Every structure is written in C-alpha cells, then in structure tokens.
C-alpha positions in Angstrom: 0.0 0.0 0.0 2.9 2.4 0.8 4.4 1.7 -2.6 1.1 2.5 -4.3 0.8 5.7 -2.4 4.3 6.6 -3.3 3.6 6.0 -7.0 0.4 8.1 -6.9 2.3 10.9 -5.1 4.9 10.8 -7.9 2.2 10.8 -10.5 0.5 13.8 -8.8 3.8 15.8 -8.6 4.7 15.0 -12.3 1.2 15.9 -13.4 1.1 19.2 -11.5 4.6 20.0 -12.9 3.2 19.3 -16.4 0.2 21.5 -15.7 2.3 24.5 -14.5 4.8 24.1 -17.4 2.5 23.1 -20.2 -0.5 25.4 -19.7 1.4 28.7 -20.3 3.2 27.1 -23.2 -0.1 26.1 -24.7 -1.6 29.5 -24.2 1.3 31.2 -25.9 1.5 28.5 -28.6 -2.2 29.0 -29.4 -1.5 32.6 -30.2 1.6 31.9 -32.2 0.9 28.5 -33.9 -2.5 26.9 -34.1 -1.0 23.4 -34.5 0.5 23.3 -31.0 -0.8 21.2 -28.1 -1.2 21.5 -24.3 -2.0 19.5 -21.2 -4.9 19.9 -18.8 -4.8 18.2 -15.3 -8.0 17.8 -13.2 -8.6 16.4 -9.7 -12.2 15.5 -8.8 -13.4 14.1 -5.5 -16.5 12.0 -5.1 -19.5 14.0 -3.8 -17.3 17.1 -3.1 -17.7 20.4 -5.0 -14.0 21.3 -4.4 -11.8 20.3 -7.3 -8.5 21.3 -8.8 -7.9 22.5 -12.4 -4.2 22.8 -13.4 -3.3 23.2 -9.7 -5.8 25.9 -8.9 -8.8 25.1 -6.6 -12.3 25.6 -8.2 -15.8 25.0 -7.0 -18.1 22.7 -9.1 -21.8 23.1 -9.6 -22.1 19.3 -9.7 -19.5 17.1 -8.1 -18.4 13.6 -9.3 -20.7 10.9 -7.9 -21.5 7.2 -7.9 -24.8 6.1 -9.6 -25.6 2.3 -9.7 -21.9 1.4 -8.9 -20.7 3.5 -11.8 -18.7 6.8 -11.5 -20.2 9.8 -13.2 -18.3 13.1 -13.7 -19.6 16.7 -14.6 -19.7 17.0 -18.4 -19.9 20.8 -18.7 -16.9 21.4 -16.4 -14.7 18.9 -18.2 -15.8 20.1 -21.6 -14.9 23.7 -20.8 -11.6 22.5 -19.2 -10.6 20.5 -22.3 -11.9 23.2 -24.8 -14.8 21.1 -26.0 -18.4 22.3 -26.6 -21.1 21.2 -24.2 -24.3 23.2 -24.9 -27.9 23.0 -23.8 -30.3 23.7 -26.8 -33.4 24.9 -25.1 -35.6 24.9 -28.3 -34.9 21.1 -28.8 -34.5 20.2 -25.1 -31.3 18.5 -26.1 -27.6 18.7 -25.1 -25.0 18.8 -27.8 -21.3 17.9 -27.3 -18.4 18.2 -29.7 -15.3 16.2 -28.9 -12.4 15.2 -31.0 -13.9 12.9 -33.7 -17.4 12.8 -32.2 -20.6 14.7 -32.4 -22.8 13.8 -29.5 -26.5 14.6 -29.0 -28.3 13.7 -25.7 -32.0 13.7 -25.8 -33.2 13.9 -22.2 -37.0 13.5 -22.9 -36.6 10.5 -25.1 -33.7 9.0 -23.0 -31.6 8.7 -26.1 -28.0 9.4 -27.0 -26.7 9.7 -30.5 -23.0 9.4 -31.1 -22.0 10.2 -34.7 -25.5 9.1 -35.6 -25.5 5.8 -33.6 -28.1 5.4 -30.9 -27.4 4.4 -27.2 -29.6 4.3 -24.2 -29.3 7.5 -22.2 -29.1 5.8 -18.7 -26.2 3.6 -19.9 -23.9 6.6 -20.5 -25.3 9.7 -18.8 -27.4 11.1 -16.0 -29.0 14.3 -14.9 -28.2 15.2 -11.3 -29.7 18.4 -9.9 -30.2 19.7 -13.4 -26.6 19.1 -14.4 -25.4 16.6 -17.1 -23.1 13.9 -15.7 -21.3 11.4 -18.0 -19.9 8.0 -17.2 -16.2 8.1 -16.3 -15.3 5.7 -19.1 -16.4 8.5 -21.6 -13.3 10.4 -20.7 -11.2 7.8 -22.5 -13.8 6.6 -25.1 -15.1 10.0 -26.4 -13.0 12.8 -24.9 -9.6 11.3 -25.4 -8.6 11.8 -21.7 -6.7 9.5 -19.4 -7.9 8.9 -15.9 -7.1 7.0 -12.7 -9.5 6.4 -9.8 -8.2 6.3 -6.2 -10.7 4.4 -4.2 -9.0 5.2 -0.9 -9.0 8.9 -1.6 -12.3 8.8 -3.5 -10.6 10.9 -6.1 -10.5 10.9 -10.0 -7.2 12.1 -11.6 -7.8 13.2 -15.2 -5.0 14.1 -17.6 -6.0 15.5 -21.0 -3.4 16.3 -23.7 -4.8 18.4 -26.6 -3.5 16.7 -29.7 -1.8 18.8 -32.3 -4.2 19.6 -35.2 -3.0 18.1 -38.4 -3.3 20.1 -41.6 -2.8 17.4 -44.2 -5.8 15.5 -45.5 -4.7 12.2 -47.1 -8.1 11.7 -48.7 -7.6 14.9 -50.9 -3.8 14.8 -50.9 -3.9 18.4 -49.9 -3.1 20.5 -46.8 -5.0 23.2 -45.1 -3.4 26.6 -45.2 -2.0 28.3 -42.1 -3.0 31.8 -41.1 -0.5 33.8 -39.2 0.6 37.4 -38.8 2.3 39.8 -36.5 2.7 43.6 -36.1 5.7 45.6 -37.1 6.1 46.7 -33.4 4.7 45.7 -30.1 2.5 48.7 -29.4 1.0 51.6 -31.4 -0.3 55.1 -30.5 -3.8 56.4 -31.0 -4.2 57.2 -34.7 -0.9 55.6 -35.7 -1.1 53.5 -38.9 -0.8 49.9 -37.9 1.6 47.8 -40.1 0.6 44.2 -40.4 3.2 41.6 -41.3 1.6 38.6 -43.1 3.2 35.3 -42.2 0.4 33.0 -43.6 1.4 30.2 -45.9 0.1 27.2 -47.8 2.1 24.0 -47.3 1.1 23.0 -50.9 2.4 26.3 -52.3 -0.9 26.9 -54.1 -1.3 30.5 -53.0 -3.8 32.2 -50.7 -6.4 33.9 -52.8 -8.8 34.8 -49.9 -8.1 36.6 -46.6 -10.8 37.3 -44.0 -9.9 39.7 -41.1 -12.0 40.4 -38.0 -11.2 43.5 -35.9 -8.6 44.9 -38.3 -8.5 48.7 -38.8 -6.0 51.0 -40.4 -5.6 52.8 -37.1 -7.4 52.8 -33.7 -8.6 55.9 -32.0 -9.1 54.8 -28.4 -6.5 53.1 -26.1 -6.9 49.5 -25.2 -6.3 45.9 -26.3 -7.9 44.8 -29.6 -8.1 41.2 -30.7 -7.5 40.7 -34.4 -8.3 37.5 -36.2 -7.2 36.2 -39.6 -8.5 33.2 -41.6 -7.2 32.3 -45.0 -8.2 30.0 -47.8 -6.1 28.2 -50.5 -7.1 27.8 -54.1 -8.9 24.5 -53.4 -11.2 26.1 -50.9 -9.4 24.7 -47.9 -9.8 26.9 -44.8 -7.2 27.6 -42.1 -7.8 27.7 -38.4 -8.6 31.2 -37.2 -5.4 32.9 -35.9 -5.7 35.7 -33.3 -3.3 38.2 -31.9 -3.9 41.1 -29.5 -2.9 44.6 -30.5 -2.1 47.1 -27.8 -2.9 50.8 -28.3 -1.3 53.1 -25.8 -2.9 56.3 -24.4 -0.5 58.5 -26.4 -1.9 60.3 -29.5 -0.1 60.1 -32.9 -3.0 61.5 -35.1 -6.6 62.3 -34.1 -9.5 61.0 -36.1 -9.9 64.2 -38.2 -6.2 64.4 -39.0 -5.7 60.7 -39.8 -7.2 60.5 -43.4 -5.7 63.9 -44.4 -2.2 62.7 -43.4 -2.4 59.2 -44.7 -4.7 59.0 -47.7 -3.2 59.6 -51.2 -4.1 62.4 -53.7 -7.5 61.7 -55.2 -9.0 60.1 -52.2 -12.3 60.9 -50.6 -12.3 61.9 -47.0 -15.8 60.8 -45.8 -17.0 62.7 -42.8 -20.2 63.3 -41.0 -22.0 66.6 -40.9 -20.9 67.3 -37.3 -17.2 66.8 -38.2 -17.5 69.1 -41.2 -19.3 71.8 -39.2 -16.9 71.7 -36.3 -13.6 71.4 -38.2 -14.0 72.8 -41.7 -17.1 74.9 -42.3 -15.8 78.2 -40.8 -12.1 78.1 -41.4 -10.2 81.4 -41.7 -9.6 82.5 -45.3 -6.1 82.9 -46.7 -5.4 86.5 -47.8 -5.2 86.9 -51.5 -4.2 89.6 -54.0 -6.6 89.7 -56.9 -5.7 90.8 -60.4 -8.4 91.1 -63.1 -7.4 90.3 -66.6 -9.4 92.6 -68.9 -7.5 91.8 -72.1 -10.2 89.4 -73.3 -13.9 90.1 -73.2 -16.3 87.2 -72.3 -19.5 86.6 -74.2 -21.9 84.3 -72.2 -24.9 82.8 -73.9 -26.9 80.9 -71.2 -30.4 82.5 -71.3 -32.7 81.1 -72.3 -30.8 78.1 -70.9 -33.5 75.8 -72.0 -34.9 77.1 -75.3 -38.4 76.0 -76.5 -38.2 77.5 -80.0 -35.7 78.4 -82.7 -34.0 81.8 -82.7 -31.1 83.9 -81.7 -29.8 83.1 -78.2 -27.2 85.9 -77.8 -25.4 88.4 -80.0 -22.5 90.8 -79.5 -19.2 91.9 -81.2 -15.5 91.3 -80.5 -12.6 93.3 -81.7 -9.3 91.7 -80.6 -9.4 89.0 -77.9 -12.6 87.4 -76.9 -14.0 84.2 -75.2 -17.3 82.7 -76.4 -19.1 80.6 -73.8 -22.5 78.9 -74.3 -24.6 76.4 -72.2 -28.0 75.4 -73.6 -30.5 72.6 -73.4 -32.9 71.7 -76.2 -36.4 72.2 -74.7 -38.2 71.7 -78.0 -39.8 68.4 -79.2 -37.6 68.1 -82.2 -34.0 67.7 -83.2 -32.1 71.0 -83.2 -28.6 72.3 -84.0 -26.6 75.1 -82.4 -24.3 77.4 -84.4 -22.1 80.4 -83.9 -22.2 82.8 -86.8 -19.4 85.3 -87.4 -20.2 88.6 -89.3 -17.5 90.9 -90.5 -18.7 94.4 -89.5 -15.9 96.2 -91.4 -15.1 97.1 -95.0 -11.9 95.0 -95.0 -11.3 91.3 -94.7 -11.1 90.2 -91.1 -9.3 87.1 -89.7 -10.7 85.1 -86.8 -8.1 82.9 -85.1 -9.1 80.3 -82.5 -6.4 79.7 -79.8 -8.2 77.4 -77.3 -11.4 75.4 -77.2 -13.6 73.2 -75.0 -16.3 71.2 -76.7 -18.5 68.3 -75.7 -20.9 66.0 -77.5 -24.6 66.6 -76.7 -25.8 64.8 -73.6 -28.7 64.8 -71.2 -26.4 65.0 -68.2 -25.8 68.6 -67.3 -22.9 67.8 -64.9 -21.2 65.7 -67.5 -21.2 68.2 -70.3 -20.1 71.0 -68.0 -17.2 68.9 -66.6 -16.1 67.5 -70.0 -16.1 70.9 -71.8 -14.1 72.4 -68.9 -11.6 69.6 -69.0 -11.1 70.1 -72.7 -10.6 73.8 -72.3 -8.2 73.5 -69.3 -6.1 70.9 -71.1 -5.2 73.7 -73.5 -4.0 71.6 -76.4 -2.2 73.8 -79.0 -4.6 75.0 -81.6 -4.4 77.5 -84.4 -7.6 77.5 -86.5 -8.0 80.5 -88.8 -10.8 81.8 -91.0 -10.9 85.0 -93.1 -14.3 86.7 -93.5 -14.8 89.1 -96.4 -16.2 92.6 -95.7 -19.8 92.6 -94.5 -20.1 88.9 -94.9 -21.4 86.2 -92.5 -19.7 82.8 -92.1 -20.6 79.9 -89.8 -17.8 80.0 -87.2 -18.9 76.8 -85.5 -21.8 74.4 -86.0 -22.4 71.5 -83.6 -23.9 68.1 -84.0 -27.6 67.8 -83.8 -28.9 67.5 -80.3 -32.3 66.0 -79.4 -34.9 67.0 -76.9 -33.5 67.3 -73.4 -29.9 67.1 -74.6 -27.5 69.9 -73.8 -24.2 71.4 -75.0 -21.5 73.4 -73.3 -18.6 75.2 -75.1 -15.7 77.5 -74.8 -13.7 79.3 -77.5 -10.9 81.7 -77.2 -10.7 83.9 -80.3 -8.6 86.7 -81.7 -10.0 88.9 -84.5 -8.2 91.4 -86.7 -11.3 93.7 -86.8 -14.8 94.0 -85.4 -16.7 90.8 -85.7 -20.3 90.2 -84.5 -20.8 86.7 -83.0 -24.4 85.3 -83.0 -25.4 82.2 -81.1 -28.4 80.7 -82.9 -30.4 77.5 -82.7 -32.6 76.0 -85.4 -33.5 72.7 -87.0 -31.0 73.6 -89.7 -28.7 76.6 -90.2 -29.4 78.6 -93.4 -28.6 82.1 -94.9 -31.7 83.4 -93.1 -30.5 82.5 -89.6 -29.7 86.1 -88.8 -33.3 86.9 -89.5 -34.6 84.6 -86.7 -36.2 86.3 -83.7 -34.1 87.1 -80.6 -35.2 84.8 -77.8 -36.3 86.3 -74.5 -34.2 86.3 -71.4 -35.4 83.7 -68.8 -33.3 84.4 -65.7 -30.0 82.7 -66.4 -26.6 84.4 -67.1 -26.4 86.3 -70.3 -24.2 89.2 -71.3 -20.7 90.4 -72.2 -18.2 90.8 -69.4 -14.9 92.6 -69.5 -13.1 90.1 -67.1 -12.5 86.6 -68.3 -9.6 85.7 -66.0 -8.9 86.2 -62.3 -5.4 85.9 -60.9 -5.1 85.2 -57.1 -1.7 85.4 -55.5 -1.7 83.8 -52.0 0.9 83.3 -49.3 0.8 79.5 -48.6 4.4 79.4 -47.2 3.9 80.1 -43.5 0.3 79.6 -42.3 0.0 77.2 -39.4 -3.7 76.4 -39.0 -6.1 75.0 -41.6 -7.3 77.7 -43.9 -9.4 78.1 -47.1 -10.3 80.0 -50.2 -14.0 80.4 -51.1 -14.9 80.1 -54.7 -18.2 81.5 -56.2 -19.9 82.9 -53.1 -20.5 86.3 -54.7 -19.0 88.0 -51.6 -15.3 87.2 -50.9 -15.3 86.1 -54.6 -17.5 88.8 -56.3 -19.5 87.9 -59.4 -18.3 89.9 -62.4 -20.4 92.8 -63.7 -21.2 93.1 -67.4 -23.8 94.3 -70.0 -26.5 92.6 -72.0 -26.9 94.5 -75.3 -30.1 92.5 -76.2 -31.9 93.9 -73.1 -29.8 97.1 -72.9 -29.0 96.7 -69.2 -26.3 96.0 -66.7 -26.0 92.3 -65.7 -23.9 90.1 -63.4 -22.2 86.8 -64.1 -23.6 84.8 -61.2 -21.2 81.9 -60.7 -18.5 83.6 -62.9 -19.1 81.0 -65.6 -16.6 81.1 -68.4 -14.1 82.9 -66.1 -10.7 81.1 -65.6 -9.2 81.3 -62.1 -5.5 81.1 -61.7 -4.2 80.7 -58.1 -0.5 81.1 -57.5 1.6 80.5 -54.4 5.4 80.8 -54.1 7.3 78.2 -52.1 4.3 76.5 -50.5 4.7 74.8 -47.2 4.0 71.1 -46.7 0.3 70.7 -46.9 -2.8 69.0 -48.3 -5.1 70.8 -50.7 -8.7 69.6 -50.6 -12.1 70.6 -52.1 -15.3 70.9 -50.2 -18.5 71.5 -52.2 -20.8 73.8 -50.2 -23.6 74.7 -52.6 -24.8 71.3 -53.8 -23.8 68.8 -56.5 -20.4 69.4 -58.0 -18.4 67.8 -60.8 -15.5 69.3 -62.6 -11.8 69.4 -63.2 -9.1 71.4 -61.4 -5.6 71.8 -62.8 -2.8 71.4 -60.2 0.7 72.4 -61.4 -0.2 71.4 -65.0 -2.0 68.1 -64.1 -5.8 67.7 -64.4 -7.5 66.3 -61.3 -11.1 65.2 -61.8 -13.5 66.0 -58.9 -14.7 63.4 -58.3 -13.1 60.7 -60.5 -16.6 59.3 -61.1 -20.1 60.5 -60.5 -20.7 63.7 -58.6 -20.0 64.9 -55.0 -21.7 67.1 -52.4 -20.7 68.2 -48.9 -22.5 65.1 -47.6 -19.8 63.0 -49.4 -17.0 64.9 -47.5 -13.9 66.2 -49.2 -11.5 65.1 -51.9 -7.7 65.5 -51.7 -6.5 67.4 -54.7 -2.8 67.7 -54.0 -0.1 67.3 -51.4 3.0 69.4 -51.3 6.3 68.5 -49.8 7.5 71.9 -48.8 10.2 71.8 -51.5 8.3 73.0 -54.5 9.1 76.4 -56.0 5.4 77.2 -56.5 1.9 75.9 -56.5 -0.4 76.8 -59.4 -4.1 76.0 -59.4 -6.3 76.6 -62.4 -10.0 76.0 -62.9 -13.2 77.4 -64.3 -16.6 76.9 -62.7 -18.2 74.0 -64.6 -21.7 74.4 -66.0 -24.3 72.3 -64.2 -22.4 72.4 -60.8 -23.5 74.3 -57.8 -21.4 77.0 -56.1 -19.8 77.9 -53.8 -17.1 75.5 -52.9 -14.0 75.8 -50.7 -10.4 75.0 -51.4 -9.0 73.9 -48.0 -5.3 74.2 -47.3 -4.3 71.9 -44.4 -0.8 72.2 -43.0 1.1 68.9 -42.6 4.2 67.8 -40.8 6.6 64.9 -41.0 3.8 62.5 -40.0 2.3 62.8 -43.4 2.8 59.8 -45.7 
C-alpha cells in the first residue's frame, strides 16, 4: 500500500509540474501556432464540489458521484476545461457535445444518446443530477480522449488531457489546409498611428492564398486598449485555415486624431468621408487665406446661357468682339424636335477680317448637365495647342462653329478663345438647320440665367501659402469674398452680373508653398468638374458627382520643397457653387 501511495504521489507531482509548465506554453502557442498542443490536469473528489484545475482550486456546480456502482463526472466542467463544446439547446431540449472525432447529442426527454448518428440508451452513459449533465467516467477515454485513474482510498479521480496537435494534411484529398499567421511591425501603437501588419500566412502545398478574412482589423485605432484581431485564410482549393488571433495594444499617447488621420495618410484623389458634425466643427468656418486679386481685362467674355432651356428656334445671344474674346455657351434643347446650335461670325468692317481660335472646350450633346459642363471644362483647361484661322470678307457672315444635332432634353457646353483682326459680330443661334436666313430669326427672350458680355475673363489670385499654421481656405463662387463679375447685355440694354462667374478662368499662385494638403469641399450642392494642379488635371470626383455630404477630396499634397503651387480652374456648368479650397498644414507624420 505504501508503494502504491508513493507512485500516486509521484504521478501527482509530475502531473502538476506538467500542468504548470505546459499550460502557459499552450496559451502562448495557441497565439503563435494553431498546430501546437497543451496538457490539462483535473482532480475530482466524489461528492465534493471542491476540485483542482491545473493546480488551482475551483468549485463545481455538480461534483463527481456514484450512480448504480458507476462513477459519473460533470460534463460541462470537463468540456470547458478541455476546450470542447457542451451546450444545452433549449428549443430542442437537447444537449450537444463536440469532442475530437465525435458529435454527440443527448435527448433527455426520449432517454436517447446519438454518437455520430448511432443510438445508445441515455441511462447507460449519462445522468442528470440536480439539473446538471453527468457522464460515465469511461467516456473520458472513449469519447473525450482523456486518461484517468481512480483512487478508491482517496475517493478521487485524476484526469489528464493532452490536446492533440491539429493536423493540416488530408490524405483523402492529398492536400493540406493553409496556415493563417501574422504579426505587427512593433509591439504597441499610439492612438491614430497607422498599424503595419506583417503577413506570415502560408500554404504547405504552395498553391497561394487567394482569400483573406480579417476580423477586428483597422488602419488605425482611436481609443486606447487591447484589440483582438483574427485572420482566416483559404487556399485555391477552398481549404480553410484555423482562425489565428493576436492582440494589438494601443497606448494612451496620440499620434494622429480621427480628423487628421485621413488627411495625413490618404493619397491624392482620395475621398475623406466625414459626418456633418465633423465638417461643421472642423472645416465649415475656417479662416480665409489672404489673396491679392488681379483682373485680366484683355479678353472680353460673351456668355450665352439664357434662355438656358430654349423652346423655339431663334437667336440666343449676340455681341461683337474686336481683338481677344471668349465665347461661352450652355444650352438645353427644350423643344420636341432635333435642333442644332451654331455660332455665326459677321464681319462688320469694310476689310477682310481674320478670326483665329487659340483654345477650345467642346463636348458632344448629352442629357447629363454635370457631365457636359465637366467635360467641356476639361477640354478647355487641357489647353491643347490649336491654331484655327478663318478669313471673312467685308460685311459677310460665315458659320464660325456648327455643332452636332442634339435631341430633346440634350444639352451642349462650349468655350472658344478667339482673336480677331477687326470687329466681328458673333451670333449664337439655334434652329433645325442653319441657313442664310439664320440672322433673321427672332431674338429669344431672357429667362433668368446668365447672359451678357463681361470685361473680365480671367482672375489671378496670389496667395501666401508658405507660413500659415492652421487649416485655412479659399472660397470660390460665393459672390462676396469672390465677387461675381459685372457686365452688359446689349439685347436687353441693361447691366448684368455673371452669377457663378461661368466662363471665367481662375489662376491661383503661391510661391514656395509649405508642406500641406489641398482639398475641395462643395458647399452649394452637387459638384463635378476638373481642377488643374501644377499642370495636371484632377477630376472632382473621379466618377459620379459629389456634395458636402460626401465629404472632401484631396486634390494635392505638397512636400515643402516645390518652387510654386499653381491651381487653375473654371466653374463648370451644371455644378452648384460655392465650394472651398482647403489648405491643411502637414508635418513629417504625413505619408
């Protein structure tokens, strides 16, 4: 008897050593490699709620007991200890257990147990004691894969369970499951600091990993704490890895706040999606950058935009140019028939006059007002070299431009920069077809849109963007800080205003700009149009349209080493004004 006690004591000591050594290794290994194993050691005493799990005392809801000379042990406690599911399904009044290799269903009402689909009598293998499921001790070996010894003298059950390493190779398919694994570039990150994930996943069969599924992963985190992040991967045969989880620690130190983060980290062209509260609190009332405004009056601007939607044929607008001029038109066919639009040029002198075209913006007829306004402006801002010339005899009328037929509800938008060697009258006319009698058509009535001739066709803004330290802006098209240009409508004989400054080209220049982001924020409604940054066209947005509810778009980022920043644009037809250009100072945290 003394020898038996000595052997049991040695077994207990070895088992407890295993538990103290193996459990932490298993916990760490489960984080680092899902194929590792660990050992769990349990001591149960008959009819006592006190037990030991891996050397620590615990209290059981249901102790081990003897029923009809058979030892029964608590199923839920052991299942949790071994990492196996034991769950009461109230809707079915059944208990489900998942153990290595076995799916077990215990039907209490019908006194049945189903093990991988095979029936057994409930009382032969299980019992319900005080509402708790108890299983026969032999199940520990048969269905849970545990080893046990029973000490009759101590009335104690010693249970040792070693979690087997999970294999990843399936001989039936001659293929292996992939392995998900990753780490972080450093142990901890600050609030708003971009997290760098290092992917360590692999496929033992070298087939590649076409599918990744993350849970809890973000570009950055904006509250301190510990965040569990899980990765699962699939190979090309659809085999799925075990989920792999690591904990990311975010300290209480701030790197970037939630507003700064997208501005600092997103590339040029990106949307910065924000809610209305963020826009209002951080961007809506920014201070304005001081600007020196120069008006270029060397080229008069003829704007034909009223009636914007015409319902009959006739003359839309008419005025003369001598020297440099810009012809701008935006019209929609409101009739029920196919129409065409033309610009007639009449030599008002007694000598031949040359008309030279130096730049143009044209677009095919379309029903999408934002589209035609944006595309015509793109064409004009690109500024492809052009040198078209026509010579008009004295007192004669030529067709300067005639456009493709456009159908009901379609519209056109156009720009032309011209230079004439004498006085030329330009007539914007629409009709089913253009004939010699086009100049005899009636002049169509004004209907509230912009129409007239304006002495200013270009605005030059010089700004100091070298030393500002807080986010600032320029407001475009508000009619206050950016006044609408005055002009004259000869067809009505009255002073007019170019609401929106359509057809006007803005040129914004800054010497030696600091490191910053330049963004656009629409304020008046739907916006779509191009903006030229240091000679490169940026589409706003790249597709569709945008409003303030969509947030902002990053137009450019400067490094602080550029000699200058030049921004060029013209308010696109079909888009609502005003909008803001936001200049946001950056530091070395910017990517």
